[in-house]
């Protein structure tokens, strides 16, 4: 019988507990399951210490996935670990980008029947990991505003409908009214692909393609292909900004003449002070940050 270690948030709400119970009922039909509830990095580290080679099942959203991968990376145990995901977050972008079912019972069945395949990881120079996507510029500004609105709306809901999910589109809409421009140098594999004389609206670096609950920021990004995807938007004129936002909403922004899409293995962004959103976590301000791709960094159960 397979052995699974399911890690979940100790502060999860009632709806999450119901989803977890549904998933556990499916998993326990064919596997031995231990459930560990953690609320801080110290507790998470202690739980992973006793994983003992079991498949680690993350019951949570993008933030939970990021936290578990970060902890395993710091423990130098990531390469020898197989992970699975039960998507229980607000955005679930990693799940969306990897075709992991959002219906919790179907996701649990995938844990039992899916294939463990090697997936890539982004790592910056301080050693921080990015599981899915990192972006700077107006996208990070939208995420900062979205976080505030998500917090305000998170407790408002009727039944299974939680208004916290509206935080992402509200943040994007607020940023679209008056987004600034940034003068940034972008270097891909050591080659300058955008210099400070070409202002940008945003730069997105994708291991996965989805952000903000389903927006395909880097549509062609694939965490199994050994390449990171870079999207540079130069839509800085007022009308261009509107067109870019409309194109982004339709998933066709990468067809614009003022949008550049590239692939490589390392990228550096420097210039004007910027904030960044990495797997939905906001940090900054920065003036320089670089990322490299680590191919096949760990194994993930996927369809």
Tab-separated table of C-alpha atoms in Angstrom:
chain	number	residue	atom	x	y	z
A	1	UNK	CA	0.000	0.000	0.000
A	2	UNK	CA	1.286	3.473	-0.913
A	3	UNK	CA	2.179	5.819	1.918
A	4	UNK	CA	1.292	9.510	1.759
A	5	UNK	CA	2.083	12.470	3.989
A	6	UNK	CA	-0.624	15.120	3.558
A	7	UNK	CA	0.386	18.599	4.701
A	8	UNK	CA	-2.327	21.153	5.308
A	9	UNK	CA	-2.723	24.573	6.895
A	10	UNK	CA	-3.594	24.434	10.577
A	11	UNK	CA	-5.564	27.672	10.180
A	12	UNK	CA	-7.745	26.397	7.326
A	13	UNK	CA	-11.382	27.436	7.333
A	14	UNK	CA	-14.499	25.280	7.405
A	15	UNK	CA	-14.786	24.920	3.616
A	16	UNK	CA	-11.155	23.802	3.382
A	17	UNK	CA	-11.709	21.221	6.102
A	18	UNK	CA	-14.695	19.881	4.154
A	19	UNK	CA	-12.618	19.651	0.980
A	20	UNK	CA	-9.813	17.942	2.862
A	21	UNK	CA	-12.225	15.380	4.314
A	22	UNK	CA	-13.490	14.624	0.795
A	23	UNK	CA	-9.946	14.161	-0.506
A	24	UNK	CA	-8.872	11.987	2.426
A	25	UNK	CA	-11.826	9.670	1.912
A	26	UNK	CA	-10.632	9.040	-1.650
A	27	UNK	CA	-6.957	8.678	-0.731
A	28	UNK	CA	-7.580	6.246	2.127
A	29	UNK	CA	-9.290	3.818	-0.216
A	30	UNK	CA	-5.899	2.885	-1.675
A	31	UNK	CA	-3.178	4.449	0.484
A	32	UNK	CA	-1.898	4.820	4.006
A	33	UNK	CA	-2.312	8.496	4.883
A	34	UNK	CA	-0.872	10.667	7.640
A	35	UNK	CA	-2.214	14.221	7.936
A	36	UNK	CA	0.026	16.945	9.368
A	37	UNK	CA	-1.291	20.430	10.104
A	38	UNK	CA	1.277	23.226	10.155
A	39	UNK	CA	1.015	26.956	10.786
A	40	UNK	CA	4.622	28.201	10.469
A	41	UNK	CA	7.948	27.275	8.792
A	42	UNK	CA	9.284	25.670	11.960
A	43	UNK	CA	6.385	23.250	12.184
A	44	UNK	CA	6.632	22.525	8.461
A	45	UNK	CA	10.330	21.715	8.781
A	46	UNK	CA	9.594	19.321	11.625
A	47	UNK	CA	6.922	17.541	9.595
A	48	UNK	CA	9.185	17.161	6.564
A	49	UNK	CA	11.908	15.757	8.821
A	50	UNK	CA	9.773	12.673	9.316
A	51	UNK	CA	8.553	12.339	5.719
A	52	UNK	CA	10.753	9.269	5.335
A	53	UNK	CA	10.546	8.973	1.552
A	54	UNK	CA	6.764	9.163	1.431
A	55	UNK	CA	4.989	11.134	-1.277
A	56	UNK	CA	4.326	14.599	0.145
A	57	UNK	CA	0.819	15.785	-0.713
A	58	UNK	CA	0.304	19.537	-0.404
A	59	UNK	CA	-3.291	20.345	0.530
A	60	UNK	CA	-3.497	24.041	-0.207
A	61	UNK	CA	-2.906	26.727	-2.798
A	62	UNK	CA	0.076	28.248	-4.552
A	63	UNK	CA	1.420	29.676	-1.289
A	64	UNK	CA	1.367	26.278	0.378
A	65	UNK	CA	3.094	24.676	-2.589
A	66	UNK	CA	5.736	27.409	-2.519
A	67	UNK	CA	6.279	26.928	1.230
A	68	UNK	CA	6.766	23.163	0.991
A	69	UNK	CA	9.139	23.366	-1.987
A	70	UNK	CA	11.105	26.124	-0.226
A	71	UNK	CA	11.452	24.041	2.940
A	72	UNK	CA	12.582	20.960	1.032
A	73	UNK	CA	15.056	23.040	-0.980
A	74	UNK	CA	16.573	24.460	2.206
A	75	UNK	CA	16.808	20.957	3.646
A	76	UNK	CA	18.555	19.788	0.434
A	77	UNK	CA	15.919	17.079	0.113
A	78	UNK	CA	13.936	18.436	-2.824
A	79	UNK	CA	15.576	16.380	-5.572
A	80	UNK	CA	14.717	13.140	-3.797
A	81	UNK	CA	11.094	14.037	-3.057
A	82	UNK	CA	7.899	13.318	-4.968
A	83	UNK	CA	5.146	15.894	-4.459
A	84	UNK	CA	1.435	15.945	-5.223
A	85	UNK	CA	-1.137	18.713	-4.914
A	86	UNK	CA	-4.692	18.947	-3.657
A	87	UNK	CA	-5.640	22.469	-4.869
A	88	UNK	CA	-7.440	24.277	-2.050
A	89	UNK	CA	-6.286	27.866	-2.581
A	90	UNK	CA	-7.864	30.972	-4.040
A	91	UNK	CA	-5.927	31.169	-7.303
A	92	UNK	CA	-4.625	27.590	-7.733
A	93	UNK	CA	-2.454	28.762	-10.631
A	94	UNK	CA	0.104	25.968	-10.373
A	95	UNK	CA	-2.701	23.426	-10.546
A	96	UNK	CA	-4.323	25.173	-13.516
A	97	UNK	CA	-1.078	25.341	-15.453
A	98	UNK	CA	-0.384	21.644	-14.914
A	99	UNK	CA	-3.902	20.329	-15.627
A	100	UNK	CA	-4.369	19.191	-12.027
A	101	UNK	CA	-8.147	19.002	-11.468
A	102	UNK	CA	-9.620	21.775	-9.337
A	103	UNK	CA	-12.416	19.475	-8.213
A	104	UNK	CA	-10.966	18.092	-4.990
A	105	UNK	CA	-12.129	14.484	-5.372
A	106	UNK	CA	-10.700	14.331	-8.901
A	107	UNK	CA	-7.420	15.822	-7.653
A	108	UNK	CA	-7.239	13.124	-4.972
A	109	UNK	CA	-7.780	10.398	-7.590
A	110	UNK	CA	-4.924	11.903	-9.612
A	111	UNK	CA	-2.634	11.542	-6.568
A	112	UNK	CA	-3.344	7.821	-6.727
A	113	UNK	CA	-3.263	7.326	-10.499
A	114	UNK	CA	-1.030	10.073	-11.910
A	115	UNK	CA	2.544	9.867	-13.128
A	116	UNK	CA	5.477	11.215	-11.084
A	117	UNK	CA	7.443	13.345	-13.555
A	118	UNK	CA	10.438	15.692	-13.162
A	119	UNK	CA	9.582	19.404	-13.089
A	120	UNK	CA	11.734	22.530	-13.197
A	121	UNK	CA	12.261	25.261	-10.616
A	122	UNK	CA	13.403	28.898	-10.676
A	123	UNK	CA	16.011	29.988	-8.132
A	124	UNK	CA	17.211	33.561	-7.561
A	125	UNK	CA	20.680	34.628	-6.402
A	126	UNK	CA	19.745	34.776	-2.675
A	127	UNK	CA	18.511	31.184	-3.008
A	128	UNK	CA	14.762	31.853	-3.013
A	129	UNK	CA	12.669	29.499	-5.143
A	130	UNK	CA	9.883	30.238	-7.602
A	131	UNK	CA	7.641	27.282	-8.305
A	132	UNK	CA	5.313	28.919	-10.811
A	133	UNK	CA	5.862	32.527	-11.923
A	134	UNK	CA	7.544	35.779	-10.931
A	135	UNK	CA	6.742	39.186	-12.406
A	136	UNK	CA	7.789	42.801	-11.887
A	137	UNK	CA	6.195	46.081	-12.909
A	138	UNK	CA	2.455	46.624	-13.196
A	139	UNK	CA	1.718	42.950	-12.529
A	140	UNK	CA	3.388	43.119	-9.120
A	141	UNK	CA	1.567	46.389	-8.453
A	142	UNK	CA	-1.713	44.646	-9.256
A	143	UNK	CA	-0.788	41.792	-6.921
A	144	UNK	CA	-0.038	44.236	-4.078
A	145	UNK	CA	-3.476	45.795	-4.477
A	146	UNK	CA	-5.108	42.398	-4.947
A	147	UNK	CA	-3.673	41.182	-1.638
A	148	UNK	CA	-5.375	44.035	0.197
A	149	UNK	CA	-8.723	43.431	-1.471
A	150	UNK	CA	-8.437	39.679	-1.103
A	151	UNK	CA	-7.974	40.167	2.650
A	152	UNK	CA	-10.932	42.528	2.863
A	153	UNK	CA	-13.251	40.241	0.918
A	154	UNK	CA	-11.948	36.895	2.147
A	155	UNK	CA	-14.412	36.602	5.018
A	156	UNK	CA	-17.405	37.594	2.885
A	157	UNK	CA	-19.228	34.718	1.273
A	158	UNK	CA	-22.379	32.691	0.953
A	159	UNK	CA	-22.021	28.937	1.084
A	160	UNK	CA	-19.088	27.904	-1.061
A	161	UNK	CA	-18.864	31.266	-2.831
A	162	UNK	CA	-16.079	33.327	-1.273
A	163	UNK	CA	-15.605	36.894	-2.477
A	164	UNK	CA	-11.883	36.724	-1.724
A	165	UNK	CA	-11.479	35.376	-5.251
A	166	UNK	CA	-12.418	38.826	-6.565
A	167	UNK	CA	-9.215	40.287	-5.122
A	168	UNK	CA	-7.182	39.467	-8.225
A	169	UNK	CA	-9.397	41.173	-10.836
A	170	UNK	CA	-9.991	44.131	-8.517
A	171	UNK	CA	-6.221	44.599	-8.108
A	172	UNK	CA	-5.648	44.390	-11.842
A	173	UNK	CA	-8.424	46.882	-12.561
A	174	UNK	CA	-7.131	49.396	-10.008
A	175	UNK	CA	-3.616	49.167	-11.427
A	176	UNK	CA	-4.861	49.627	-14.978
A	177	UNK	CA	-6.213	53.100	-14.194
A	178	UNK	CA	-2.804	54.633	-13.592
A	179	UNK	CA	0.066	52.175	-14.118
A	180	UNK	CA	3.574	53.685	-14.128
A	181	UNK	CA	6.415	52.682	-16.424
A	182	UNK	CA	9.783	51.249	-15.499
A	183	UNK	CA	13.168	51.648	-17.146
A	184	UNK	CA	14.624	48.179	-16.807
A	185	UNK	CA	17.450	46.222	-18.362
A	186	UNK	CA	16.498	42.634	-19.031
A	187	UNK	CA	19.267	40.137	-19.766
A	188	UNK	CA	18.465	36.640	-21.003
A	189	UNK	CA	21.307	34.107	-20.862
A	190	UNK	CA	23.733	37.053	-20.642
A	191	UNK	CA	22.324	38.921	-23.662
A	192	UNK	CA	20.523	42.268	-23.261
A	193	UNK	CA	17.008	41.871	-24.667
A	194	UNK	CA	15.630	45.141	-23.280
A	195	UNK	CA	17.648	48.154	-22.146
A	196	UNK	CA	16.735	51.132	-19.991
A	197	UNK	CA	16.038	53.285	-23.064
A	198	UNK	CA	12.951	51.097	-23.746
A	199	UNK	CA	10.468	51.648	-20.864
A	200	UNK	CA	8.411	48.612	-19.924
A	201	UNK	CA	5.036	48.038	-18.366
A	202	UNK	CA	5.982	44.680	-16.908
A	203	UNK	CA	8.317	41.710	-17.132
A	204	UNK	CA	7.106	38.185	-16.370
A	205	UNK	CA	9.300	35.123	-15.917
A	206	UNK	CA	7.362	31.912	-16.125
A	207	UNK	CA	8.106	28.371	-15.105
A	208	UNK	CA	4.326	28.029	-15.163
A	209	UNK	CA	2.010	30.202	-17.220
A	210	UNK	CA	-0.915	31.173	-14.970
A	211	UNK	CA	-1.170	33.931	-12.359
A	212	UNK	CA	-3.988	35.658	-10.510
A	213	UNK	CA	-6.433	32.764	-10.594
A	214	UNK	CA	-6.190	31.785	-14.248
A	215	UNK	CA	-4.673	34.677	-16.207
A	216	UNK	CA	-2.241	33.179	-18.746
A	217	UNK	CA	0.644	35.589	-18.360
A	218	UNK	CA	3.214	33.288	-20.006
A	219	UNK	CA	0.909	31.096	-22.107
A	220	UNK	CA	3.608	28.767	-23.459
A	221	UNK	CA	5.417	28.181	-20.157
A	222	UNK	CA	5.875	24.517	-19.299
A	223	UNK	CA	7.601	23.400	-16.070
A	224	UNK	CA	8.770	20.220	-17.779
A	225	UNK	CA	10.553	21.707	-20.808
A	226	UNK	CA	13.855	22.858	-19.272
A	227	UNK	CA	13.303	26.505	-20.244
A	228	UNK	CA	11.982	29.600	-18.515
A	229	UNK	CA	9.619	31.846	-20.488
A	230	UNK	CA	10.114	35.634	-20.433
A	231	UNK	CA	7.385	38.090	-21.427
A	232	UNK	CA	8.273	41.800	-21.763
A	233	UNK	CA	5.435	44.280	-22.258
A	234	UNK	CA	6.460	47.633	-23.754
A	235	UNK	CA	2.852	48.849	-23.841
A	236	UNK	CA	3.591	52.164	-22.131
A	237	UNK	CA	1.476	54.623	-24.151
A	238	UNK	CA	-1.992	55.262	-22.657
A	239	UNK	CA	-3.912	53.567	-25.469
A	240	UNK	CA	-1.377	50.737	-25.598
A	241	UNK	CA	-1.898	50.039	-21.901
A	242	UNK	CA	-5.624	49.654	-22.446
A	243	UNK	CA	-5.029	47.372	-25.404
A	244	UNK	CA	-2.578	45.302	-23.424
A	245	UNK	CA	-5.007	44.833	-20.536
A	246	UNK	CA	-7.775	43.809	-22.955
A	247	UNK	CA	-5.416	41.398	-24.694
A	248	UNK	CA	-4.318	39.954	-21.356
A	249	UNK	CA	-7.910	39.344	-20.351
A	250	UNK	CA	-8.473	37.493	-23.633
A	251	UNK	CA	-5.219	35.561	-23.427
A	252	UNK	CA	-3.915	37.238	-26.605
A	253	UNK	CA	-1.512	39.848	-25.235
A	254	UNK	CA	1.473	37.916	-26.557
A	255	UNK	CA	0.267	38.614	-30.122
A	256	UNK	CA	0.871	42.358	-29.744
A	257	UNK	CA	3.786	44.103	-31.483
A	258	UNK	CA	4.798	45.756	-28.195
A	259	UNK	CA	5.071	42.429	-26.363
A	260	UNK	CA	8.216	40.305	-26.614
A	261	UNK	CA	8.279	36.623	-25.646
A	262	UNK	CA	11.554	34.733	-25.249
A	263	UNK	CA	12.944	31.537	-23.734
A	264	UNK	CA	16.166	30.766	-21.960
A	265	UNK	CA	17.737	29.427	-18.798
A	266	UNK	CA	18.649	32.544	-16.828
A	267	UNK	CA	17.349	36.113	-16.638
A	268	UNK	CA	18.418	39.286	-14.866
A	269	UNK	CA	16.279	42.396	-14.314
A	270	UNK	CA	17.855	45.671	-13.154
A	271	UNK	CA	17.258	49.428	-13.289
A	272	UNK	CA	14.469	51.465	-11.700
A	273	UNK	CA	13.332	50.413	-8.248
A	274	UNK	CA	10.716	47.678	-8.562
A	275	UNK	CA	8.602	45.316	-6.503
A	276	UNK	CA	8.192	41.697	-7.500
A	277	UNK	CA	5.517	39.068	-7.087
A	278	UNK	CA	6.915	35.543	-6.826
A	279	UNK	CA	4.289	32.797	-6.562
A	280	UNK	CA	1.938	35.507	-5.300
A	281	UNK	CA	4.300	36.650	-2.520
A	282	UNK	CA	5.189	40.354	-2.752
A	283	UNK	CA	8.711	41.543	-1.944
A	284	UNK	CA	10.908	44.559	-2.599
A	285	UNK	CA	11.728	47.160	-3.461
A	286	UNK	CA	14.685	45.940	-5.520
A	287	UNK	CA	16.989	47.388	-8.145
A	288	UNK	CA	18.405	44.106	-9.398
A	289	UNK	CA	17.403	40.462	-9.243
A	290	UNK	CA	18.332	37.429	-11.305
A	291	UNK	CA	16.873	33.952	-11.669
A	292	UNK	CA	18.172	30.693	-13.114
A	293	UNK	CA	16.344	27.558	-14.102
A	294	UNK	CA	17.109	24.292	-12.337
A	295	UNK	CA	15.871	21.529	-14.622
A	296	UNK	CA	14.138	18.474	-13.159
A	297	UNK	CA	14.528	19.839	-9.638
A	298	UNK	CA	11.931	17.487	-8.135
A	299	UNK	CA	9.178	15.080	-9.094
A	300	UNK	CA	5.486	15.951	-9.223
A	301	UNK	CA	2.476	13.696	-9.704
A	302	UNK	CA	0.783	15.004	-12.869
A	303	UNK	CA	-1.886	13.794	-15.322
